[in-house]
mmCIF file with all atom_site columns, C-alpha atoms in Angstrom:
data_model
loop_
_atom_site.group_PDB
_atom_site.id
_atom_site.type_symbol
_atom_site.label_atom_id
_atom_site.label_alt_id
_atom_site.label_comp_id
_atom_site.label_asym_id
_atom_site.label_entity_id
_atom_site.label_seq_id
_atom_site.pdbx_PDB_ins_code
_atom_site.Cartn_x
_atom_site.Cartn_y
_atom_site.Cartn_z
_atom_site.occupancy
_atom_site.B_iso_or_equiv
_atom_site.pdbx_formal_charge
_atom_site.auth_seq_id
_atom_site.auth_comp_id
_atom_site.auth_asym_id
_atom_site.auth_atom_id
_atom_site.pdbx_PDB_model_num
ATOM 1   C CA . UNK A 1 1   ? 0.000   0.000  0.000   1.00 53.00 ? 1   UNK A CA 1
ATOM 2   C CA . UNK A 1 2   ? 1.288   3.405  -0.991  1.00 63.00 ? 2   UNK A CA 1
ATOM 3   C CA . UNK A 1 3   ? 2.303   5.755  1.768   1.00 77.00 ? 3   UNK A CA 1
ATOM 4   C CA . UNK A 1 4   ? -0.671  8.471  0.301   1.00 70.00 ? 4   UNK A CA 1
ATOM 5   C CA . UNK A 1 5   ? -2.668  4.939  0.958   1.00 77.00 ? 5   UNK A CA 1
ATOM 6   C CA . UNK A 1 6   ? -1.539  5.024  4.655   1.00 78.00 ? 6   UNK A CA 1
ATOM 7   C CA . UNK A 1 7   ? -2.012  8.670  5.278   1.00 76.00 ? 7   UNK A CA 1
ATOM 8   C CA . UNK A 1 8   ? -5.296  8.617  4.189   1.00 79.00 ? 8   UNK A CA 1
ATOM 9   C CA . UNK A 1 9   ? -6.460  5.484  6.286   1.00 81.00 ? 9   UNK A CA 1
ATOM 10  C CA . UNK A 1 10  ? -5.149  6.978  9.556   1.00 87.00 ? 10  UNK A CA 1
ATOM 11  C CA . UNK A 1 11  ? -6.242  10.434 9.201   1.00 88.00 ? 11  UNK A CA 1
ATOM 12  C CA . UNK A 1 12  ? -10.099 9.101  8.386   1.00 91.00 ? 12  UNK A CA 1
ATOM 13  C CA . UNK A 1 13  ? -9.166  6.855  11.311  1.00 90.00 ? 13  UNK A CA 1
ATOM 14  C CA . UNK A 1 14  ? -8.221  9.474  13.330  1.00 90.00 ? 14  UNK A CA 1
ATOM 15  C CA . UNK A 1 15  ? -11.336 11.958 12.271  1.00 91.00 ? 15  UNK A CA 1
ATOM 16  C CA . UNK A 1 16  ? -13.811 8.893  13.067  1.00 92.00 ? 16  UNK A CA 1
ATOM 17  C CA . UNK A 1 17  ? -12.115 8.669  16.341  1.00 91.00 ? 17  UNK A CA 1
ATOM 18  C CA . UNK A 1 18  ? -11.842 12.029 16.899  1.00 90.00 ? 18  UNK A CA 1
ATOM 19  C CA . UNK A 1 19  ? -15.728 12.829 16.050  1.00 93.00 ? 19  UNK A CA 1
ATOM 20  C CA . UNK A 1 20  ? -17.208 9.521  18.242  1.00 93.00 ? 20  UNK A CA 1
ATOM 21  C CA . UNK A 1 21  ? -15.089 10.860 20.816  1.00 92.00 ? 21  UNK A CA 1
ATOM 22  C CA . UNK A 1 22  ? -16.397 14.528 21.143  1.00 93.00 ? 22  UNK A CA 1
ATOM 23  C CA . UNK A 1 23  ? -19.884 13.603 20.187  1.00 95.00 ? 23  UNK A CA 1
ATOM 24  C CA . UNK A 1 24  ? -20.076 11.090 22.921  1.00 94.00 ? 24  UNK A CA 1
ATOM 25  C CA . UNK A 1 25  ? -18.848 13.925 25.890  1.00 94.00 ? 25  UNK A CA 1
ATOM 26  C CA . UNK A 1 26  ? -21.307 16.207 24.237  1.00 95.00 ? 26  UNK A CA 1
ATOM 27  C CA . UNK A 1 27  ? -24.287 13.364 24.111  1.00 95.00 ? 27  UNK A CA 1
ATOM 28  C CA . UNK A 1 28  ? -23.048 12.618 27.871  1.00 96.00 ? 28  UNK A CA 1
ATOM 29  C CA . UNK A 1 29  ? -22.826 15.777 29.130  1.00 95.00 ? 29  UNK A CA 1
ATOM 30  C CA . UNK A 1 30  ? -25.012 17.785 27.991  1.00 93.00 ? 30  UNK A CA 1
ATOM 31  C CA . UNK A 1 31  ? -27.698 15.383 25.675  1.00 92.00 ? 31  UNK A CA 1
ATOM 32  C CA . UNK A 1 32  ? -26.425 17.292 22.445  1.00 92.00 ? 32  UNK A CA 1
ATOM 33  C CA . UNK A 1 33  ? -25.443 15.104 19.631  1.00 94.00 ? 33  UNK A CA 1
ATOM 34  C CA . UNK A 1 34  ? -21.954 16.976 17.303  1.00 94.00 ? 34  UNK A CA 1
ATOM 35  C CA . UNK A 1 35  ? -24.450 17.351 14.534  1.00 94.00 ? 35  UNK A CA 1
ATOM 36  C CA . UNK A 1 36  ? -26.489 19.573 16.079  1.00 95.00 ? 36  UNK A CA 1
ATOM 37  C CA . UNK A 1 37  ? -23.608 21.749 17.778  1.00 94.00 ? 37  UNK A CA 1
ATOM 38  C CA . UNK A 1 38  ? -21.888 22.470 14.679  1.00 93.00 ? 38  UNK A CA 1
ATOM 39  C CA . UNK A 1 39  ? -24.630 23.912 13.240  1.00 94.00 ? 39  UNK A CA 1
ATOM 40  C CA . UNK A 1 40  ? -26.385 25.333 16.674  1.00 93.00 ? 40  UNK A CA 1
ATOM 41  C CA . UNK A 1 41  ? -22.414 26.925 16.798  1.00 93.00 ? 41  UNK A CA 1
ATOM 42  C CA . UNK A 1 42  ? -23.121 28.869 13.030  1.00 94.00 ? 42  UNK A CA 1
ATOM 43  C CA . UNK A 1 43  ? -26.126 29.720 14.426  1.00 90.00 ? 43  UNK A CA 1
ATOM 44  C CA . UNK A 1 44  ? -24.188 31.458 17.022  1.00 90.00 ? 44  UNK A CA 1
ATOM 45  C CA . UNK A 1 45  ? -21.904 32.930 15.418  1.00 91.00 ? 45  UNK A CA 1
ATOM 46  C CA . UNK A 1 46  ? -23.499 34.541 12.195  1.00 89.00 ? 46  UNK A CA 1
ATOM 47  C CA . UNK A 1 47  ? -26.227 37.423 13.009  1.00 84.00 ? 47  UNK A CA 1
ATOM 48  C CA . UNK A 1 48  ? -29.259 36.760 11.321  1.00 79.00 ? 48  UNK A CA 1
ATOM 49  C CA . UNK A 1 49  ? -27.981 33.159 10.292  1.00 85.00 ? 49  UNK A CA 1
ATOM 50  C CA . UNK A 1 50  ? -29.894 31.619 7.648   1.00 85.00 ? 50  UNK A CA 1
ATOM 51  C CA . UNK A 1 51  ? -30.240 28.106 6.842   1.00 87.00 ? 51  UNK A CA 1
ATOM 52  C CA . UNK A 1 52  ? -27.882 28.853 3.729   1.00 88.00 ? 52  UNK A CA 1
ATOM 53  C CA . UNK A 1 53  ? -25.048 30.185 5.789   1.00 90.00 ? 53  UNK A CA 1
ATOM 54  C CA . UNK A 1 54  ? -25.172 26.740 7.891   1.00 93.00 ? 54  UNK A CA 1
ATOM 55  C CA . UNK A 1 55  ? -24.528 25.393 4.859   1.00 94.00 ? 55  UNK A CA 1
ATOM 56  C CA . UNK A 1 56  ? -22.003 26.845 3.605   1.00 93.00 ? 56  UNK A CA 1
ATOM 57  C CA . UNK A 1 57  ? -19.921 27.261 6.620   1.00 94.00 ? 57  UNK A CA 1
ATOM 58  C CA . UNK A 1 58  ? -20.306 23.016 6.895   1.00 93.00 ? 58  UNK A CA 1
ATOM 59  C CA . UNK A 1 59  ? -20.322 22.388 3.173   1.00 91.00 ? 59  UNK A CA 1
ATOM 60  C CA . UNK A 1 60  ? -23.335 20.533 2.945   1.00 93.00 ? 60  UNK A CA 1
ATOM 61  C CA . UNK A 1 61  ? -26.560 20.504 1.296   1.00 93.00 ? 61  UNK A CA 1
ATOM 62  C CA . UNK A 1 62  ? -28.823 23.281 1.591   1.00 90.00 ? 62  UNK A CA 1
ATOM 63  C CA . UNK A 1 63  ? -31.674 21.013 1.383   1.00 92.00 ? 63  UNK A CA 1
ATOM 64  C CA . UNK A 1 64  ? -29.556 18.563 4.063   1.00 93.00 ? 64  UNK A CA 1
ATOM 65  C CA . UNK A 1 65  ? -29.070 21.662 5.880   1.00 92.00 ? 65  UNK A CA 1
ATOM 66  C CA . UNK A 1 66  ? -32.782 22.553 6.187   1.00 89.00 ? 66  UNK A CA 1
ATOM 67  C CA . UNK A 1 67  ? -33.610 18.890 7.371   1.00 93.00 ? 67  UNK A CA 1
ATOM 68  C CA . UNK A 1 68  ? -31.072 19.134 9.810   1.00 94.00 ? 68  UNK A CA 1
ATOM 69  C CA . UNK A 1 69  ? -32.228 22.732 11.289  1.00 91.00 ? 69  UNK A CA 1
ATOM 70  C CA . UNK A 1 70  ? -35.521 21.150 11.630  1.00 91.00 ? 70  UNK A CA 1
ATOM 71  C CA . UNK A 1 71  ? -34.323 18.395 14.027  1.00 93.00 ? 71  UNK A CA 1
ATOM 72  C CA . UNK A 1 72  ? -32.323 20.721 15.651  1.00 92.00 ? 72  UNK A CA 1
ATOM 73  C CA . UNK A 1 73  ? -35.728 22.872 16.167  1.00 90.00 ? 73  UNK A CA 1
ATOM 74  C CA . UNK A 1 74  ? -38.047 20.224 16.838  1.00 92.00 ? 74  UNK A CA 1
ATOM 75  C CA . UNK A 1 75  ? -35.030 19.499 19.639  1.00 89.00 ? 75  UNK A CA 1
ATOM 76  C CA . UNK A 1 76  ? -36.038 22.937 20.820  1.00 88.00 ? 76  UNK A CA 1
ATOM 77  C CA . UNK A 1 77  ? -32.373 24.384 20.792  1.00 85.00 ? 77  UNK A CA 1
ATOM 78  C CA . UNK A 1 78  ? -33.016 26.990 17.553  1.00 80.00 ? 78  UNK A CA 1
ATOM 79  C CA . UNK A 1 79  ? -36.433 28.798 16.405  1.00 76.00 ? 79  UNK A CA 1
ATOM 80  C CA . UNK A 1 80  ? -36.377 29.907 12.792  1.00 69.00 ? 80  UNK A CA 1
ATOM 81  C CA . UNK A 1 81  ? -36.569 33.324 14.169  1.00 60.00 ? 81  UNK A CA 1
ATOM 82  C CA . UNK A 1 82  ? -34.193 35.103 16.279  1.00 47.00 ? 82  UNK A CA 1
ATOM 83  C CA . UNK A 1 83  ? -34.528 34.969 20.339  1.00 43.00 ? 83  UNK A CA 1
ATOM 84  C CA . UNK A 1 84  ? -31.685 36.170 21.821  1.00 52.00 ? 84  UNK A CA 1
ATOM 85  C CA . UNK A 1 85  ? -33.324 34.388 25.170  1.00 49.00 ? 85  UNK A CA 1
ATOM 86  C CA . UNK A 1 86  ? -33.183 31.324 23.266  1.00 48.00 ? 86  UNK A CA 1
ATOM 87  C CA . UNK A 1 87  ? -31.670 28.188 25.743  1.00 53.00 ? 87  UNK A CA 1
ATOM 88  C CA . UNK A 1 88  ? -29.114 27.113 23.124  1.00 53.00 ? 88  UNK A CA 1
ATOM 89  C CA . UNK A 1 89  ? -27.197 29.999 23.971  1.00 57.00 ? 89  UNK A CA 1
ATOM 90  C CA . UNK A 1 90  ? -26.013 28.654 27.312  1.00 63.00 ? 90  UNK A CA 1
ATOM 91  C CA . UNK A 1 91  ? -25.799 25.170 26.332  1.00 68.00 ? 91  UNK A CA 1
ATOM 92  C CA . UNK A 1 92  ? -23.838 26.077 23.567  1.00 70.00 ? 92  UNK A CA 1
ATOM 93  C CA . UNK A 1 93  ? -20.918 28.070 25.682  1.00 78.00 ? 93  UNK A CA 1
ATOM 94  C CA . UNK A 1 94  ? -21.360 24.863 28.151  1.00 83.00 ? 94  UNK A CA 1
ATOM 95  C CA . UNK A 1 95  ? -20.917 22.371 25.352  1.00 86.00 ? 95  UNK A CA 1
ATOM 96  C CA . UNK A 1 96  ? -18.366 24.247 23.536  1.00 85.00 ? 96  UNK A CA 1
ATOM 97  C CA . UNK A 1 97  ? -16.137 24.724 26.929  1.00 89.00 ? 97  UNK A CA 1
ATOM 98  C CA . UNK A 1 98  ? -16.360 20.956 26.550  1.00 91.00 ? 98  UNK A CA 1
ATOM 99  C CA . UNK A 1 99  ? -16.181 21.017 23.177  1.00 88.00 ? 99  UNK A CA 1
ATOM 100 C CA . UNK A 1 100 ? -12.590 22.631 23.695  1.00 91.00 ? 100 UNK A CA 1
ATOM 101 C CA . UNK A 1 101 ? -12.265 20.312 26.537  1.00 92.00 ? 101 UNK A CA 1
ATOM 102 C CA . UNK A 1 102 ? -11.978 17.119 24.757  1.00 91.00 ? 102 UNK A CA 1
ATOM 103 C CA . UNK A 1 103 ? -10.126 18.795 21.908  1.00 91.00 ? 103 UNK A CA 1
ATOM 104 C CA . UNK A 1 104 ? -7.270  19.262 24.010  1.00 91.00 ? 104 UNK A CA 1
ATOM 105 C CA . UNK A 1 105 ? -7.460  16.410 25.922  1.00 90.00 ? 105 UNK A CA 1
ATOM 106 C CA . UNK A 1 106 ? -7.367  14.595 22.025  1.00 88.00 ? 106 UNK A CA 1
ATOM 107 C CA . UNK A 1 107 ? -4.883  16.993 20.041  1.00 87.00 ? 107 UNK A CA 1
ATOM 108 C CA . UNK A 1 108 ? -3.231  19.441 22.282  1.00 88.00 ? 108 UNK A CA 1
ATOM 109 C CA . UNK A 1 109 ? -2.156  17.863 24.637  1.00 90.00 ? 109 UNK A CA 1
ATOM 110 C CA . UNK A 1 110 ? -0.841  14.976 22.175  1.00 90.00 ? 110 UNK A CA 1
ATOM 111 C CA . UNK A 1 111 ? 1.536   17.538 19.823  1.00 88.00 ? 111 UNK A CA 1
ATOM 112 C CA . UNK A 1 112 ? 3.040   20.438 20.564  1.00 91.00 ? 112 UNK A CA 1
ATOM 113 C CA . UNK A 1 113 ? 1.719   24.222 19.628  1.00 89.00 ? 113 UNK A CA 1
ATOM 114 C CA . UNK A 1 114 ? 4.401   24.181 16.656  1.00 93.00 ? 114 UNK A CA 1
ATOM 115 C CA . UNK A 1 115 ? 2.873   20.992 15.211  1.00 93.00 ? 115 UNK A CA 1
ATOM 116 C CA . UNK A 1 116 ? -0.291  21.578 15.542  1.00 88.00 ? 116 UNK A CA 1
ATOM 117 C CA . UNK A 1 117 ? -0.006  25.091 13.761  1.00 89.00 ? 117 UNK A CA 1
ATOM 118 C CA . UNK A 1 118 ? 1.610   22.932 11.120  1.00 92.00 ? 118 UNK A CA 1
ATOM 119 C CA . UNK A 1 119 ? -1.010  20.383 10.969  1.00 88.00 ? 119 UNK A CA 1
ATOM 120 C CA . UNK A 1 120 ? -3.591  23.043 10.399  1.00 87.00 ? 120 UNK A CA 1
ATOM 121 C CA . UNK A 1 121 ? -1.983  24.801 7.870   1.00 90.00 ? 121 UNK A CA 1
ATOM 122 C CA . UNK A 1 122 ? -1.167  21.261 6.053   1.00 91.00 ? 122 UNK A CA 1
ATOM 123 C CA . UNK A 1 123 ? -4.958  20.836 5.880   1.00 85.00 ? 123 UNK A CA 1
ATOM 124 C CA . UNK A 1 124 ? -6.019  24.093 5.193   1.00 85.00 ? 124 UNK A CA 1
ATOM 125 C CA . UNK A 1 125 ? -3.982  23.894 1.651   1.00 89.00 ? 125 UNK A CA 1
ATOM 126 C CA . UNK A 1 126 ? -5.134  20.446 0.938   1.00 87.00 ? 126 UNK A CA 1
ATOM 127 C CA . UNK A 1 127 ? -8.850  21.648 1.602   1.00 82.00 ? 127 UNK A CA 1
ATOM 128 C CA . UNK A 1 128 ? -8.182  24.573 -0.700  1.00 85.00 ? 128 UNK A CA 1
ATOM 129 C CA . UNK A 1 129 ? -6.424  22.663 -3.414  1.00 86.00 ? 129 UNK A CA 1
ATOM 130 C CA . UNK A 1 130 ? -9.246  19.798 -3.288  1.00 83.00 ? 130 UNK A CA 1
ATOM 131 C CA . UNK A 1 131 ? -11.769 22.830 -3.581  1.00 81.00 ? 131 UNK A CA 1
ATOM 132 C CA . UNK A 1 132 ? -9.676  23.898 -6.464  1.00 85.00 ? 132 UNK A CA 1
ATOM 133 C CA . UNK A 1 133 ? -9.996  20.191 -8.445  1.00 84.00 ? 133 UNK A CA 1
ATOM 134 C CA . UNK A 1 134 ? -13.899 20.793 -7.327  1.00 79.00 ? 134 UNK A CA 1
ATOM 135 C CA . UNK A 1 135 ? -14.074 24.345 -9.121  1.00 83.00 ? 135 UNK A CA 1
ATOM 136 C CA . UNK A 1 136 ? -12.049 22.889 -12.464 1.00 85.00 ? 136 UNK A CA 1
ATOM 137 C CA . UNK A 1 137 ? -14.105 19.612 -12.579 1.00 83.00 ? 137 UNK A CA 1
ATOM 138 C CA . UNK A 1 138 ? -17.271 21.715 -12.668 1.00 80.00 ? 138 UNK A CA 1
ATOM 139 C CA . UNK A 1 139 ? -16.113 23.681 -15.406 1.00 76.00 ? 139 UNK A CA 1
#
């Protein structure tokens, strides 16, 4: 098996690993699934969020995106209008505190700052040249 072969198989691995691991802490903790956060986080972030900014920020489906806002609704942590009173705003800053928790527990405390800097610029190009190939392909 080629070393690309390798990479590939432990970094899905890894991001498997890495995603049961967080969602679990958040499902524990706080009875909030990673699916939900990530969005519930856009939410969050982006005044006057609309179900096409979730989906861009996660690069999924806008229709995907919808279905998923719905659960996340019908979960009764997001209204399709704006509350700022709205209960997901504390359990997000709870779950993301664990969120960052786990993170570090998982990466930063496993490399050093250096590395990990390193490691996110490494994926940061290959997400930009993959969205490159994406672009051209289209064309």
């Amino acid at each position: 098996m080629s070393d690309l072969r390798w990479l590939f198989n432990d970094l899905i691995r890894f991001e498997i690993e890495l995603w049961n691991a967080v969602d679990a802490r958040l499902k524990g903790e706080f009875g909030l699934p990673l699916t939900h956060f990530e969005p519930m986080s856009v939410i969050d972030r982006i005044p006057g969020c609309r179900v096409y900014d979730i989906a861009n920020e996660l690069g999924i489906t806008t229709g995907g995106t919808s279905k998923l806002v719905d659960r996340i609704e019908a979960s009764g942590y997001c209204r399709r209008l704006p509350n700022p009173d709205d209960r997901r705003s504390s359990l997000l800053a709870k779950a993301g505190a664990a969120l960052d928790e786990e993170l570090q527990r998982r990466l930063g405390s496993a490399l050093p700052e250096r590395t990990l800097r390193q490691f996110a610029s490494t994926l940061t190009r290959l997400r930009a040249a993959s969205e490159h190939l994406a672009t051209e392909d289209s064309a």
